[in-house]
Amino acid sequence: MFSKACEYGIRAVLFIAKQSQKDLRPNITEISKAIDSPEPFTAKVCQQLARAGILLSKKGPNGGFYLEKDSTLKLAEIVATIDGDNIFKGCGLGLRECSSEHPCPVHDQFMVVRNGLKKMCENTLVMELAANLEEGETFLKV
Amino acid sequence: MFSKACEYGIRAVLFIAKQSQKDLRPNITEISKAIDSPEPFTAKVCQQLARAGILLSKKGPNGGFYLEKDSTLKLAEIVATIDGDNIFKGCGLGLRECSSEHPCPVHDQFMVVRNGLKKMCENTLVMELAANLEEGETFLKV
DNA sequence: TTATTCAAGGACAAATCTGTCTTAAAAAAA
DNA sequence: TTTTTTTAAGACAGATTTGTCCTTGAATAA
């Protein structure tokens, strides 16, 4: 569904969000340990998210990645930054032009599924998911 | 969402289904022209589907690929054969173990979307999609 | 000011996916 | 039986994704 980069990206952001709620600013080593991901690859993804303004970063001692405590970041923004929005908009069968005027054979069926994914990602707040994480109700690795 | 191989596979099967309804047995050249896909790559995909028993094939003059007219083939079988069933079952964030006992932070939300996709693919009959194609209501290329 | 800690960035390597080419083998038609 | 048409299969090549390594530069603390 999502690329590896996107999976790591979401997991990293959720960990960072959880730490940010505790006024901590994890560095890449801590992040990749917490989410069990390859460190240099995860660094790339976090850098990309920081360039896009999704994450904030601070260099030097006690630096790391963080989010504003009152961030209203949604899942959809992470996905769109890393994987683009083709998953939310593209044709399920790969047609360049697929619309109600020129539909592929599964156009209507896919629209329902894709819109479900889109709505879900747009309605899911990173900070809320991070709160559940904090309670130990959900997990970021294994 | 799906791999290129899977996109071509579905489009190829739908074209073959449509032709089978007319008692025709298209060869690879005709198939890849009809769905606008790279011929040798499409051949691989069709061979894979034939090996899996999804498609039937016949060698020699007037040979080609075909389906039984009363085939009850569903979209889900094509997808599972080419891309595996990870898209229907796997964790959205890539966790090896993700279940209600050990859920990732988006487990419940993804389950809804994934089940929607799964149900849709399991309920969609290739022969019905092919019928709409025949009416010129839907398209397999551009 | 200096040393340390960190993100940023670029070059590289491996693996997978996508796509091509060539040859073999089967089946029908001539 | 021979030729032609077709699928089948394997080796290869390019592109993309995934993952690694090394250097640079910024920021803080000492």
Coordinates of N, CA, C and O in Angstrom, one line a residue, chain A residues 87-134:
Chain A
I87 N -1.8 7.7 -4.7 CA -2.6 6.7 -4.0 C -4.0 7.2 -3.7 O -4.9 6.4 -3.6
F88 N -4.1 8.5 -3.5 CA -5.4 9.0 -3.2 C -6.2 9.4 -4.5 O -7.4 9.5 -4.4
K89 N -5.5 9.6 -5.6 CA -6.2 10.0 -6.8 C -6.1 9.1 -8.0 O -6.9 9.1 -8.9
G90 N -4.9 8.4 -8.1 CA -4.6 7.7 -9.3 C -5.6 6.6 -9.7 O -6.4 6.1 -8.8
C91 N -5.6 6.1 -10.9 CA -6.4 5.0 -11.4 C -5.9 3.7 -10.8 O -4.7 3.5 -10.9
G92 N -6.8 2.9 -10.4 CA -6.4 1.6 -9.8 C -5.8 0.6 -10.9 O -5.0 -0.2 -10.5
L93 N -6.1 0.8 -12.1 CA -5.5 0.0 -13.2 C -4.4 0.7 -14.0 O -4.0 0.2 -15.0
G94 N -4.0 1.9 -13.5 CA -2.9 2.6 -14.1 C -3.2 3.4 -15.3 O -2.3 3.8 -16.0
L95 N -4.5 3.7 -15.6 CA -4.8 4.5 -16.8 C -4.4 5.9 -16.5 O -4.6 6.4 -15.4
R96 N -3.8 6.6 -17.5 CA -3.4 8.0 -17.3 C -4.7 8.9 -17.1 O -4.7 9.7 -16.2
E97 N -5.7 8.6 -17.9 CA -6.9 9.4 -17.8 C -8.0 8.4 -17.4 O -8.4 7.6 -18.1
C98 N -8.5 8.6 -16.2 CA -9.6 7.7 -15.7 C -10.5 8.6 -14.9 O -10.1 9.2 -13.9
S99 N -11.7 8.8 -15.4 CA -12.7 9.8 -14.8 C -14.1 9.2 -15.1 O -14.2 8.2 -15.8
S100 N -15.0 9.9 -14.6 CA -16.4 9.4 -14.8 C -16.8 9.5 -16.3 O -17.6 8.7 -16.8
E101 N -16.1 10.4 -17.1 CA -16.3 10.4 -18.5 C -15.6 9.3 -19.3 O -16.0 8.9 -20.3
H102 N -14.4 8.9 -18.7 CA -13.6 7.9 -19.4 C -13.1 6.9 -18.3 O -12.0 6.9 -18.0
P103 N -14.0 6.1 -17.8 CA -13.7 5.3 -16.6 C -13.0 4.0 -17.0 O -13.4 3.4 -18.0
C104 N -12.1 3.5 -16.1 CA -11.7 2.2 -16.3 C -12.8 1.2 -15.7 O -13.7 1.7 -15.1
P105 N -12.7 0.0 -16.0 CA -13.8 -0.9 -15.6 C -14.0 -1.0 -14.1 O -15.1 -1.4 -13.7
V106 N -13.1 -0.6 -13.3 CA -13.3 -0.7 -11.8 C -13.3 0.7 -11.2 O -13.1 0.9 -10.0
H107 N -13.5 1.7 -12.1 CA -13.5 3.1 -11.6 C -14.4 3.3 -10.4 O -13.9 3.9 -9.4
D108 N -15.6 3.0 -10.5 CA -16.6 3.3 -9.3 C -16.2 2.5 -8.1 O -16.2 3.1 -7.0
Q109 N -15.9 1.3 -8.2 CA -15.5 0.4 -7.1 C -14.2 1.0 -6.4 O -14.2 1.1 -5.2
F110 N -13.2 1.4 -7.2 CA -12.0 1.9 -6.6 C -12.2 3.2 -5.9 O -11.6 3.6 -5.0
M111 N -13.1 4.0 -6.5 CA -13.3 5.4 -6.0 C -13.8 5.2 -4.5 O -13.3 6.0 -3.7
V112 N -14.7 4.3 -4.3 CA -15.1 4.1 -2.9 C -14.0 3.8 -2.0 O -13.8 4.4 -0.9
V113 N -13.1 2.8 -2.4 CA -12.0 2.4 -1.5 C -11.0 3.5 -1.3 O -10.6 3.8 -0.2
R114 N -10.6 4.2 -2.4 CA -9.7 5.2 -2.4 C -10.1 6.4 -1.5 O -9.4 7.0 -0.7
N115 N -11.4 6.8 -1.7 CA -12.0 7.8 -0.9 C -12.0 7.5 0.6 O -11.8 8.3 1.4
G116 N -12.2 6.2 0.9 CA -12.2 5.8 2.2 C -10.8 6.0 2.8 O -10.7 6.5 3.9
L117 N -9.8 5.6 2.1 CA -8.4 5.8 2.5 C -8.1 7.2 2.7 O -7.5 7.7 3.7
K118 N -8.5 8.0 1.7 CA -8.2 9.5 1.8 C -8.9 10.1 3.0 O -8.2 10.8 3.8
K119 N -10.1 9.9 3.1 CA -10.9 10.5 4.3 C -10.2 10.0 5.6 O -10.1 10.8 6.5
M120 N -9.9 8.7 5.7 CA -9.3 8.2 6.9 C -8.0 9.0 7.2 O -7.8 9.4 8.3
C121 N -7.1 9.1 6.2 CA -5.9 9.8 6.4 C -6.0 11.3 6.7 O -5.3 11.9 7.5
E122 N -7.1 11.9 6.1 CA -7.3 13.3 6.4 C -7.9 13.6 7.7 O -7.8 14.6 8.3
N123 N -8.6 12.5 8.3 CA -9.2 12.7 9.6 C -8.4 12.2 10.8 O -8.9 12.4 11.9
T124 N -7.3 11.6 10.5 CA -6.5 11.0 11.6 C -5.4 12.0 12.0 O -4.5 12.3 11.2
L125 N -5.5 12.4 13.3 CA -4.5 13.4 13.8 C -3.3 12.6 14.4 O -3.5 11.7 15.2
V126 N -2.1 13.0 14.0 CA -0.9 12.4 14.5 C -0.9 12.5 16.1 O -0.5 11.5 16.7
M127 N -1.2 13.6 16.6 CA -1.1 13.8 18.1 C -2.1 12.9 18.8 O -1.8 12.4 19.9
E128 N -3.2 12.6 18.2 CA -4.1 11.6 18.9 C -3.6 10.2 18.9 O -3.7 9.5 19.9
L129 N -3.0 9.8 17.7 CA -2.4 8.5 17.6 C -1.3 8.4 18.7 O -1.1 7.3 19.3
A130 N -0.5 9.5 18.8 CA 0.6 9.4 19.7 C 0.2 9.3 21.1 O 0.8 8.7 22.0
A131 N -1.0 9.8 21.5 CA -1.5 9.7 22.8 C -1.8 8.3 23.2 O -1.4 7.8 24.3
N132 N -2.4 7.5 22.2 CA -2.6 6.1 22.5 C -1.3 5.4 22.7 O -1.3 4.4 23.5
L133 N -0.3 5.7 21.9 CA 1.0 5.1 22.0 C 1.5 5.3 23.4 O 2.0 4.4 24.0
E134 N 1.3 6.5 23.9 CA 1.8 6.8 25.3 C 1.2 5.9 26.3 O 1.9 5.5 27.3

